mmCIF file of C-alpha atoms in Angstrom:
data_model
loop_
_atom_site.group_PDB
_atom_site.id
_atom_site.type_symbol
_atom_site.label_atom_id
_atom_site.label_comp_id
_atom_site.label_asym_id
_atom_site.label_seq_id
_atom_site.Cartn_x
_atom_site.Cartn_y
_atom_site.Cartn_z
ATOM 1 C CA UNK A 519 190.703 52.394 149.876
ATOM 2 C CA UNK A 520 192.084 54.887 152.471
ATOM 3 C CA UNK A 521 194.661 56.204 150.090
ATOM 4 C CA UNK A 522 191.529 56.914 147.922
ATOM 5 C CA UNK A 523 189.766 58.532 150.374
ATOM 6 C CA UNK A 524 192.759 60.448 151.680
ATOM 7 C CA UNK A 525 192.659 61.915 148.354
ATOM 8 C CA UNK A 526 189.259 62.986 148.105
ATOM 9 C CA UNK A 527 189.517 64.531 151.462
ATOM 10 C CA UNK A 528 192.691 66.391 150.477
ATOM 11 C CA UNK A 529 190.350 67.938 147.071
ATOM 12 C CA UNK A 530 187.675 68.897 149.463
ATOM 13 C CA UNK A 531 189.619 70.649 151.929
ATOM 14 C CA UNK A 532 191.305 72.760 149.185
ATOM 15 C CA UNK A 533 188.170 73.512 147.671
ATOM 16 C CA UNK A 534 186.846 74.959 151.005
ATOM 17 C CA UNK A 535 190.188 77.511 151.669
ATOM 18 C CA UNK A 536 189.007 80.768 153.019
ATOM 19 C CA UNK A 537 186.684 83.061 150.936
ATOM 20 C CA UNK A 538 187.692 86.339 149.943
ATOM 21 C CA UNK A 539 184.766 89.379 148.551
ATOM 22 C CA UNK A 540 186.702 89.651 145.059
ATOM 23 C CA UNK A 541 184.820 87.877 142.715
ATOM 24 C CA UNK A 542 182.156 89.327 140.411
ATOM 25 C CA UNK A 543 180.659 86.229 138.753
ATOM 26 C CA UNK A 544 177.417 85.473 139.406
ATOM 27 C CA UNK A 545 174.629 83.704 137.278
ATOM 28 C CA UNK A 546 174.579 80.615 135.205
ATOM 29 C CA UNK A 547 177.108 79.428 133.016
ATOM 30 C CA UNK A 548 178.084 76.254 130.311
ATOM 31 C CA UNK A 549 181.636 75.574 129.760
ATOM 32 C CA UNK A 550 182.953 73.331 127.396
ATOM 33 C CA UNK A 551 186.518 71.657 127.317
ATOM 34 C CA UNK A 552 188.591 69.339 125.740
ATOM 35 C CA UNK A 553 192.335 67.762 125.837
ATOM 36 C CA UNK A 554 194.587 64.946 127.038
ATOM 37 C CA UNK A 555 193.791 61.674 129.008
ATOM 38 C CA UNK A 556 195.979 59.712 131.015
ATOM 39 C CA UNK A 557 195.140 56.205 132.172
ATOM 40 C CA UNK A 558 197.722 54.792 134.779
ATOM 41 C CA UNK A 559 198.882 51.258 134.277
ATOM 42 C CA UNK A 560 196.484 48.624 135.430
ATOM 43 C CA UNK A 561 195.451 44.821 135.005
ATOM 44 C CA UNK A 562 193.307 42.048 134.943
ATOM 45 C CA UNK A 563 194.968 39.471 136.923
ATOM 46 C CA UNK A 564 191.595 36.983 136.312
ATOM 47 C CA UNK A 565 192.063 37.565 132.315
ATOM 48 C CA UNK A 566 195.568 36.857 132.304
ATOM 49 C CA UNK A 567 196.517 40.215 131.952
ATOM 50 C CA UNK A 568 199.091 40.901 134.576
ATOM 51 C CA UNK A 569 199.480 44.467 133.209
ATOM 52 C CA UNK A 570 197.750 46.902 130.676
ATOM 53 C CA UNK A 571 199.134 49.974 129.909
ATOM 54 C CA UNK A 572 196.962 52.858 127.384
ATOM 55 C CA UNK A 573 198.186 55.404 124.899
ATOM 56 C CA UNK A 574 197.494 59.261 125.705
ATOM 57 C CA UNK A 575 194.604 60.601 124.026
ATOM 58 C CA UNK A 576 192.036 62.576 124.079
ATOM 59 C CA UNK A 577 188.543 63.340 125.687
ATOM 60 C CA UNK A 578 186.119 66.203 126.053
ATOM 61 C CA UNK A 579 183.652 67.725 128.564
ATOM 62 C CA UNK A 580 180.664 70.309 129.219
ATOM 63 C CA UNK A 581 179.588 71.973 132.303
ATOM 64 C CA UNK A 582 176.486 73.993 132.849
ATOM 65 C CA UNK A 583 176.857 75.633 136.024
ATOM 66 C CA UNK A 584 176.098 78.543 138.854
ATOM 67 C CA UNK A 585 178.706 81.049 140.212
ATOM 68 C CA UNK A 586 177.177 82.614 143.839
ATOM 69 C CA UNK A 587 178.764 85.612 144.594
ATOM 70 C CA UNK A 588 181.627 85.073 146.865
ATOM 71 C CA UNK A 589 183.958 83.242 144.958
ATOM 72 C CA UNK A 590 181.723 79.695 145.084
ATOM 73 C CA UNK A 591 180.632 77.827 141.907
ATOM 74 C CA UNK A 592 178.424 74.925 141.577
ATOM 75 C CA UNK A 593 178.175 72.570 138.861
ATOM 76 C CA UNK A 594 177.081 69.717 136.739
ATOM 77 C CA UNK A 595 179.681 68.082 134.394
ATOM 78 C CA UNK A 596 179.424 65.346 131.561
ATOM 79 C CA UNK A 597 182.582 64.021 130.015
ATOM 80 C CA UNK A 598 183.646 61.836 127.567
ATOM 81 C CA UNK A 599 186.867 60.069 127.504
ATOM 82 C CA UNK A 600 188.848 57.303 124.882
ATOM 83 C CA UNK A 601 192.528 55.863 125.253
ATOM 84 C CA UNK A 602 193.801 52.782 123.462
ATOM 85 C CA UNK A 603 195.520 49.666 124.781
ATOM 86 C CA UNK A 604 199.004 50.256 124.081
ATOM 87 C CA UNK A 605 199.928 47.069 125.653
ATOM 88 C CA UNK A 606 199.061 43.961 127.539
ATOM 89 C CA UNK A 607 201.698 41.841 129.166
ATOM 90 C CA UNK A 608 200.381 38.139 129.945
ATOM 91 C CA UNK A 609 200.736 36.255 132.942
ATOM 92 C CA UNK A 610 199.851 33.171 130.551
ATOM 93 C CA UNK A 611 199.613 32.062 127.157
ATOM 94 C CA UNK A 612 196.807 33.656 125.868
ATOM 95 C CA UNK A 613 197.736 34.831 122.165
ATOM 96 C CA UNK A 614 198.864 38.378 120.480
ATOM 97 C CA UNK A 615 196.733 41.388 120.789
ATOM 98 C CA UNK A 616 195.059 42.625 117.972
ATOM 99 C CA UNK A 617 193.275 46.068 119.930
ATOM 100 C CA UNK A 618 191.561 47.051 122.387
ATOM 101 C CA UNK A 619 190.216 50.491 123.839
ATOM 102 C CA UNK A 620 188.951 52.073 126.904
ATOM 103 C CA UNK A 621 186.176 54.983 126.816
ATOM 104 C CA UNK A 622 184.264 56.162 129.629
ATOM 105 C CA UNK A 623 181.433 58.311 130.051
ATOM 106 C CA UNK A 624 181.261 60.206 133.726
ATOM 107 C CA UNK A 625 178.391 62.228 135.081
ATOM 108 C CA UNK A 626 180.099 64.617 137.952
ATOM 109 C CA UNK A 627 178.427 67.275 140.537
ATOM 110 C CA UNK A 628 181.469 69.691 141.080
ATOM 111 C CA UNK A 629 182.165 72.234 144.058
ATOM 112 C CA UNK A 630 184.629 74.780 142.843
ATOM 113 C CA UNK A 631 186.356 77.735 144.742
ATOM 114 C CA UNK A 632 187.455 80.418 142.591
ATOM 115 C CA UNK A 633 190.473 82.656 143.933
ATOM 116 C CA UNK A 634 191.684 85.475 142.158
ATOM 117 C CA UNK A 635 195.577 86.193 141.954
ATOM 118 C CA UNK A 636 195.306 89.172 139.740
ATOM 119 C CA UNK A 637 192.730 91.775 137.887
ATOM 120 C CA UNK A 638 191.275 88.915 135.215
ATOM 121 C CA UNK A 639 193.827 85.863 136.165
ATOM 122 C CA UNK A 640 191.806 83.378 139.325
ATOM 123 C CA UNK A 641 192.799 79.723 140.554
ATOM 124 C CA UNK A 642 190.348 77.482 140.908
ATOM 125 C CA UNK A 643 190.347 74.902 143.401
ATOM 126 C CA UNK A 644 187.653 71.937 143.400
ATOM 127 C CA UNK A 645 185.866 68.511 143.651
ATOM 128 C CA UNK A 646 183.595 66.479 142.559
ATOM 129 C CA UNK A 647 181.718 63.440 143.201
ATOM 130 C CA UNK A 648 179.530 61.292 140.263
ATOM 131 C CA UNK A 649 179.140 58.400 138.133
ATOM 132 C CA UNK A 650 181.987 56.228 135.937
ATOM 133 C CA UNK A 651 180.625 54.201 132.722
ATOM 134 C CA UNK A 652 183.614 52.428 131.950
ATOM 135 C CA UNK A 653 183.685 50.232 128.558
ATOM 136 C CA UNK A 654 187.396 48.204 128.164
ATOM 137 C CA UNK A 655 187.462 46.043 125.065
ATOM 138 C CA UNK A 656 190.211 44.137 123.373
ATOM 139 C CA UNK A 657 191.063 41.685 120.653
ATOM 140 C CA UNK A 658 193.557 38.590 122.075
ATOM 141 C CA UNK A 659 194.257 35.739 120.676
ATOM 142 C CA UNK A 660 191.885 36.358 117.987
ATOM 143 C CA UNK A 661 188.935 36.549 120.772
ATOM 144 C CA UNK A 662 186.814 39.676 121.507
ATOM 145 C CA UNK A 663 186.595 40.671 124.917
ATOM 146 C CA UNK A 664 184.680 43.714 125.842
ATOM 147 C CA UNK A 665 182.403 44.245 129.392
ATOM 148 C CA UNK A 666 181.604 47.348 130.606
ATOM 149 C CA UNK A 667 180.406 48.875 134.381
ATOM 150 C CA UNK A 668 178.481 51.967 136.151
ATOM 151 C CA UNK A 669 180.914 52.879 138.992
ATOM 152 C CA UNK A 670 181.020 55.683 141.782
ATOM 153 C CA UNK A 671 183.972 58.213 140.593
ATOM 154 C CA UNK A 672 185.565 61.313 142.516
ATOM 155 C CA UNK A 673 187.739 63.404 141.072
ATOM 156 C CA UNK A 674 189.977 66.880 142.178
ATOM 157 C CA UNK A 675 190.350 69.569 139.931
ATOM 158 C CA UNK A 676 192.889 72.535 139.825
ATOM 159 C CA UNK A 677 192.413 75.356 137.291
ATOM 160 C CA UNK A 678 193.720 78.425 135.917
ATOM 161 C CA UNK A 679 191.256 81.138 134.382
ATOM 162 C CA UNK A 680 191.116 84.445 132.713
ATOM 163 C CA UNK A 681 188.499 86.800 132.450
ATOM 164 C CA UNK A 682 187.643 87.547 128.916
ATOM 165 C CA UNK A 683 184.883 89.940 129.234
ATOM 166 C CA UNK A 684 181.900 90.066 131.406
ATOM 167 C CA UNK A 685 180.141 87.184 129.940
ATOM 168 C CA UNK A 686 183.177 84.707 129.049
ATOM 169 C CA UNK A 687 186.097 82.828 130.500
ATOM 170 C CA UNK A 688 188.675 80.938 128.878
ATOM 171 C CA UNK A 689 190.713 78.237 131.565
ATOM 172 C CA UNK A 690 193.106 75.767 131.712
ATOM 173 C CA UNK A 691 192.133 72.582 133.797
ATOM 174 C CA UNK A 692 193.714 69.802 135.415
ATOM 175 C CA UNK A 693 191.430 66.730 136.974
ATOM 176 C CA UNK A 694 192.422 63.586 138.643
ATOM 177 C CA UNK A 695 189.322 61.107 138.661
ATOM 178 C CA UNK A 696 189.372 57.632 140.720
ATOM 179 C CA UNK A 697 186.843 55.183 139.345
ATOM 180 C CA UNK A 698 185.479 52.338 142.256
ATOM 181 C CA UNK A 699 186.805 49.270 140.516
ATOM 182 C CA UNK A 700 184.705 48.847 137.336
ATOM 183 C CA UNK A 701 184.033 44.903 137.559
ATOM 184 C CA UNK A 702 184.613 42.993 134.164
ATOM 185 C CA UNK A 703 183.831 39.701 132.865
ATOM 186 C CA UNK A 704 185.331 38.453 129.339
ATOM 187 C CA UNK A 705 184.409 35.834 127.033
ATOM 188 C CA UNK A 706 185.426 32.743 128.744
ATOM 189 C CA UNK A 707 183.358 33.824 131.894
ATOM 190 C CA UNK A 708 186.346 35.214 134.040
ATOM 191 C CA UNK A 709 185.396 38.285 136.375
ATOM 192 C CA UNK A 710 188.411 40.745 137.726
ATOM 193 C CA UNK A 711 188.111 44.205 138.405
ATOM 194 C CA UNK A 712 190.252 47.219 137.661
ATOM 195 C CA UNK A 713 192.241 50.177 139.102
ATOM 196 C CA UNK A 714 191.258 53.093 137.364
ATOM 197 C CA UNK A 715 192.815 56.387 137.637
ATOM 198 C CA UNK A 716 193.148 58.997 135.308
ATOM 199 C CA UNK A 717 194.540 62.545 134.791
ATOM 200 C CA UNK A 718 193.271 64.996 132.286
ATOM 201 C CA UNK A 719 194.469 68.363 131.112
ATOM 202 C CA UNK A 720 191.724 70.490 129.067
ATOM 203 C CA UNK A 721 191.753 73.585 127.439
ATOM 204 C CA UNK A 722 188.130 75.241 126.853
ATOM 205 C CA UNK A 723 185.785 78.629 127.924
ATOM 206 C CA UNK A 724 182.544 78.866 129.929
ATOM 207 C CA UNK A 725 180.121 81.477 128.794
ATOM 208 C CA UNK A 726 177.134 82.862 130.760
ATOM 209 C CA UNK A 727 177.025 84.751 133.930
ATOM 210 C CA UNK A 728 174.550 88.017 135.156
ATOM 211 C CA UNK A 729 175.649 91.601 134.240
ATOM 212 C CA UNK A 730 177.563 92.877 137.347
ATOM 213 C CA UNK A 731 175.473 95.449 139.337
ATOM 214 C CA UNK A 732 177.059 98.919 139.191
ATOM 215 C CA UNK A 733 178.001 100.328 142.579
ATOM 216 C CA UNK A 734 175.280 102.152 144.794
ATOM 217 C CA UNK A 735 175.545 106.294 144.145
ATOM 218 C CA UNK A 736 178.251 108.043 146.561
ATOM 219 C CA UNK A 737 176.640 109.907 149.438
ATOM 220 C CA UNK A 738 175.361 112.986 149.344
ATOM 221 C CA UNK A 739 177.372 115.566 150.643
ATOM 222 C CA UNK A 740 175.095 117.175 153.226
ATOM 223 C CA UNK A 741 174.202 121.129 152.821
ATOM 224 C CA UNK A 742 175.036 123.698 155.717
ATOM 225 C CA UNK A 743 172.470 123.789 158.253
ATOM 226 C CA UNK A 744 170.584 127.194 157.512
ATOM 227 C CA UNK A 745 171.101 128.608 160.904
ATOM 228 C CA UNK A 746 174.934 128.580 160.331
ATOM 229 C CA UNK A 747 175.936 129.216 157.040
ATOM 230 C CA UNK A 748 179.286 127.600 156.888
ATOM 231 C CA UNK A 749 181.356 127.004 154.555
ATOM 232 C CA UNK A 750 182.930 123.130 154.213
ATOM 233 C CA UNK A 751 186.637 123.153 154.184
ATOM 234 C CA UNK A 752 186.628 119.467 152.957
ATOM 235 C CA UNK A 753 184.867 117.993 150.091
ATOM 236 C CA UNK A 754 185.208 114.351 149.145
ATOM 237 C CA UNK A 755 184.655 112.835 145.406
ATOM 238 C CA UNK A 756 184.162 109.378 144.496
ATOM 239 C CA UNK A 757 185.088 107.490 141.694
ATOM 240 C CA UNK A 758 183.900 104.529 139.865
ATOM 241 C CA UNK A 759 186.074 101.114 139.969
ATOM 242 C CA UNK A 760 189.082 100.751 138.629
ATOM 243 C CA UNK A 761 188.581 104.468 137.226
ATOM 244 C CA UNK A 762 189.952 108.179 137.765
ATOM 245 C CA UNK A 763 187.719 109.810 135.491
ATOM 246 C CA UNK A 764 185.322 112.472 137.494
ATOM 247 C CA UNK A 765 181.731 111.647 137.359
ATOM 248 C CA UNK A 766 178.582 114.741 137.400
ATOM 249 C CA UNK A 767 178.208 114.142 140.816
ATOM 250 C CA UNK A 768 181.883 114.625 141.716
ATOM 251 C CA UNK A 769 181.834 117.553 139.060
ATOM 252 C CA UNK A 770 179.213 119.461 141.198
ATOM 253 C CA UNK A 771 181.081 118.751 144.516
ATOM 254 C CA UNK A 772 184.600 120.317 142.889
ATOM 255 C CA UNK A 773 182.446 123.090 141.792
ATOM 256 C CA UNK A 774 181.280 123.699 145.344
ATOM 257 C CA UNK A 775 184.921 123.561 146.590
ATOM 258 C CA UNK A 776 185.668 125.861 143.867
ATOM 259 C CA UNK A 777 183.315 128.146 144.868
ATOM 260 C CA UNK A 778 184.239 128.157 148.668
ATOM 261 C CA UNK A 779 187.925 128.532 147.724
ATOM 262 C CA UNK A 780 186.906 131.724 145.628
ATOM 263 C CA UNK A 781 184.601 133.295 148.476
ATOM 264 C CA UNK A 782 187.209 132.447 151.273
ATOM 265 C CA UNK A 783 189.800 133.717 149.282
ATOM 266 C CA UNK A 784 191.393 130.180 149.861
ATOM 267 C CA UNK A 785 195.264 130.494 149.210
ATOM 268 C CA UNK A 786 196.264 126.772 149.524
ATOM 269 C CA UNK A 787 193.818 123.291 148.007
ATOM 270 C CA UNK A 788 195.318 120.090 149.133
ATOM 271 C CA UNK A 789 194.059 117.013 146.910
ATOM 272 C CA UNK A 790 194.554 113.265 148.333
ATOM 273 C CA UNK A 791 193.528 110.407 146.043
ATOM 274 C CA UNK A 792 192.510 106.940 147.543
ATOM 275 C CA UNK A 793 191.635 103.625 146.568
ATOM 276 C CA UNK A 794 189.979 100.722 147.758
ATOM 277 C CA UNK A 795 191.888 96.630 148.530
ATOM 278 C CA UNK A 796 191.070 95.580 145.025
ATOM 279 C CA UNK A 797 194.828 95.011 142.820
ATOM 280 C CA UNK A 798 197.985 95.360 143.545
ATOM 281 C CA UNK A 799 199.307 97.828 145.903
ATOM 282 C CA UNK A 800 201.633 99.748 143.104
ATOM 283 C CA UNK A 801 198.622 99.425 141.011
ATOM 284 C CA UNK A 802 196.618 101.090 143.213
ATOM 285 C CA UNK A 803 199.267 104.046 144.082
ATOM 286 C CA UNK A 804 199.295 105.032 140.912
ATOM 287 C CA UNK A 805 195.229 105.096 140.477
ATOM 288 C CA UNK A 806 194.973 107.278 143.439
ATOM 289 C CA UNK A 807 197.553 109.434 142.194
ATOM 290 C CA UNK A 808 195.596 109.678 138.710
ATOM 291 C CA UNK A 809 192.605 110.306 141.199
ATOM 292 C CA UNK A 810 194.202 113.730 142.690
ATOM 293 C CA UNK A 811 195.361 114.437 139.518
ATOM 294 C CA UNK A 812 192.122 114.758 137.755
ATOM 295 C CA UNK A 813 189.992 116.603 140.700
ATOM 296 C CA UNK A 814 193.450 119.283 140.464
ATOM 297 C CA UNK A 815 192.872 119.826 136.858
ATOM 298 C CA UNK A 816 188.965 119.551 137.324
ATOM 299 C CA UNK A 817 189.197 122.387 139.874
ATOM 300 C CA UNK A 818 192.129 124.562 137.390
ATOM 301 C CA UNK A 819 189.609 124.426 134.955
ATOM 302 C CA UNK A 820 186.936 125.627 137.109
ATOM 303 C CA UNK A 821 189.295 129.056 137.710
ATOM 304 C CA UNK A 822 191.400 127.703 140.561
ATOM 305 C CA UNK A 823 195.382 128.752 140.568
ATOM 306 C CA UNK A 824 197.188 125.524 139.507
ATOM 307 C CA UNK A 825 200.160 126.865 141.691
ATOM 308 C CA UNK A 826 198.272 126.695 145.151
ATOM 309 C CA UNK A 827 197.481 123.025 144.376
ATOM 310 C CA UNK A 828 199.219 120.211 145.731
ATOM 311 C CA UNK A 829 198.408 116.639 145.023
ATOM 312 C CA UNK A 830 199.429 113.245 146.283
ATOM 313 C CA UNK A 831 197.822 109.321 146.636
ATOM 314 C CA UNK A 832 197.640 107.180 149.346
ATOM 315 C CA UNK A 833 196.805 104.396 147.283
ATOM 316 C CA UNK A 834 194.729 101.806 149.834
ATOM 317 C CA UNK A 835 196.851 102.965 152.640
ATOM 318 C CA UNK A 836 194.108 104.840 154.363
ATOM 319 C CA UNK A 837 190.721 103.350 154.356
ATOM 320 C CA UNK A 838 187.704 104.985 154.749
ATOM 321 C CA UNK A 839 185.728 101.443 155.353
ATOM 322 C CA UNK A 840 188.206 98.743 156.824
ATOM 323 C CA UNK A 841 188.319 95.577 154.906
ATOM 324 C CA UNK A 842 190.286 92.874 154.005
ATOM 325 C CA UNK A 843 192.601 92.744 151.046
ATOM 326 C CA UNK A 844 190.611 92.292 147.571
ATOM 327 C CA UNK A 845 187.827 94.289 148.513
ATOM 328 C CA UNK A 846 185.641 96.808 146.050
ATOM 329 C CA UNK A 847 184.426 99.055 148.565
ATOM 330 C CA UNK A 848 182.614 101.922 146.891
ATOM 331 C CA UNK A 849 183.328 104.402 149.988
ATOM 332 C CA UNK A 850 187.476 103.818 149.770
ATOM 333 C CA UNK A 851 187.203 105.100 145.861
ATOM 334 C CA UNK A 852 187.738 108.532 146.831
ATOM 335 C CA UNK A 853 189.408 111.828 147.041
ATOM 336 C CA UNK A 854 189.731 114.172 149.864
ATOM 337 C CA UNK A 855 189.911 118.294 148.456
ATOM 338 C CA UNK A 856 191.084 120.094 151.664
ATOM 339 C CA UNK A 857 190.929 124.156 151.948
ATOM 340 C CA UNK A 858 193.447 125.707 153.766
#
């Protein structure tokens, strides 16, 4: 019993590893799976049976679920599961067997932690805690034996998903369940109960989930105070996520620094593109480099020289907002025009 307890401890812990702000999901969701079942060897010493091993098959499950934002889900989870006897050595002389089967309904409340590793790949990490209908049944001897039991169940589960689109997942699961010792009685009145572990690999989607909110509206960039009609030598632009296309608000902001350069008779424009935590730091040099790129050609097209215009990225090397790493900070989505 503390081995099984060990291990439930062990699920739980993983599924409460650090958060981190990446994760858009949010809303409700139903997931369906299905795939291959595992039984470990087990026995009825009571019956005779000394040990009973099961073929792999199959089983299948639904979810219907709630992703908070944060990385956390929540969820209830039905399953269905079937695996033949393959075998039955006897302890005594009890007579061939004919068949025999083992399916099992569970009823599971699941705590899942979803980590990404990548722009749609995540890892989930989780645990779960229900109910174990266990049905064994088998032909021996020419006598029917069959008994079933409601037991407590926990299980640990380890996933891998990809984002689809904003409404659908597909994932690749792995579970480990522990059933309490299902007790069992069969026709001549003996009563044993049995080890139950099982492993299950599923393939299957979840569908669901609340449109993601777009990003709150950039700043305005504040006029000149009237008394002192200066001229900004720095404009910043912002950009949407994931994206180095320029927006109408950034448009009217390069046409203000296009205008200053003209009136100042500006000889040099230095254009730095930045990004916030979210990807891969090569991915994100080369989006703030597309970043400085397209205010440069923004600003050419608006009548600036394209020879006194220099661009470069810092990619998330130089945060506006300091946050951890993963982060979609609307504020670090930027690029800086300077006048010189």
């Amino acid at each position: 019993m503390y081995k099984k307890l060990l291990l439930l401890g062990t699920a739980l812990s993983l599924s409460c590893a650090a958060a981190a702000n990446a994760n858009e999901r949010h809303g409700w969701y139903v997931g369906l799976e299905g795939g291959w079942v595992h039984v470990n060897d087990t026995d009825l010493l009571a019956w005779s049976y000394s040990e009973i091993q099961f073929e792999n098959r199959w089983g299948v499950l639904g979810t219907v679920g709630h992703a908070f934002n944060g990385n956390w889900r929540m969820e209830l989870e039905v399953g269905y599961r079937n695996n033949d006897v393959h075998q039955i050595t006897f302890s005594a002389p009890v007579g061939p067997l004919a068949e025999g089967d083992l399916t099992e309904w569970t009823g599971m409340l699941n705590a899942l932690y979803n980590q990404p590793v990548g722009k749609r790949w995540s890892i989930d990490f989780g645990a779960g805690i229900g109910v174990d209908a266990a049905r064994f049944s088998d032909i021996t001897g020419g006598i029917r034996n069959e008994d079933s039991d409601a037991v407590l169940a926990a299980q640990g589960i380890l996933g891998l998903s990809y984002r689809v689109g904003p409404h659908w997942d597909v994932m690749l699961n792995y579970r480990y369940l522990w059933a309490d010792e299902p007790q069992l009685t069969n026709f001549g009145g003996e009563t044993d109960t049995m080890d139950m572990t099982k492993h299950t690999v599923t393939l299957g989607f979840r569908w669901g989930y609340e449109d993601v909110a777009a990003p709150p509206p950039p700043p305005p960039v504040a006029p000149p105070p009237p008394a002192a009609p200066v001229r900004a030598k720095q404009f910043i632009i912002f950009f949407g996520f994931d994206k180095c296309d320029i927006t109408a608000e950034a448009d009217r902001v390069l046409g203000e620094a296009a205008e200053t350069a003209k009136a100042e008779g500006t000889a040099k424009i230095q254009i730095v593109g930045h990004t916030d935590t979210s990807g891969s730091p090569a991915y994100n040099q080369r989006l703030s480099e597309c970043r400085s790129g397209a205010a440069k050609s923004n600003l050419v097209g608006k009548g600036i020289p394209d020879a006194g215009i220099t661009t470069s990225g810092k990619g998330e090397g130089d945060l506006m907002v300091k946050t951890d790493d993963g982060v979609k900070e609307p504020q670090n989505r930027r690029a800086t025009i300077d006048l010189q």
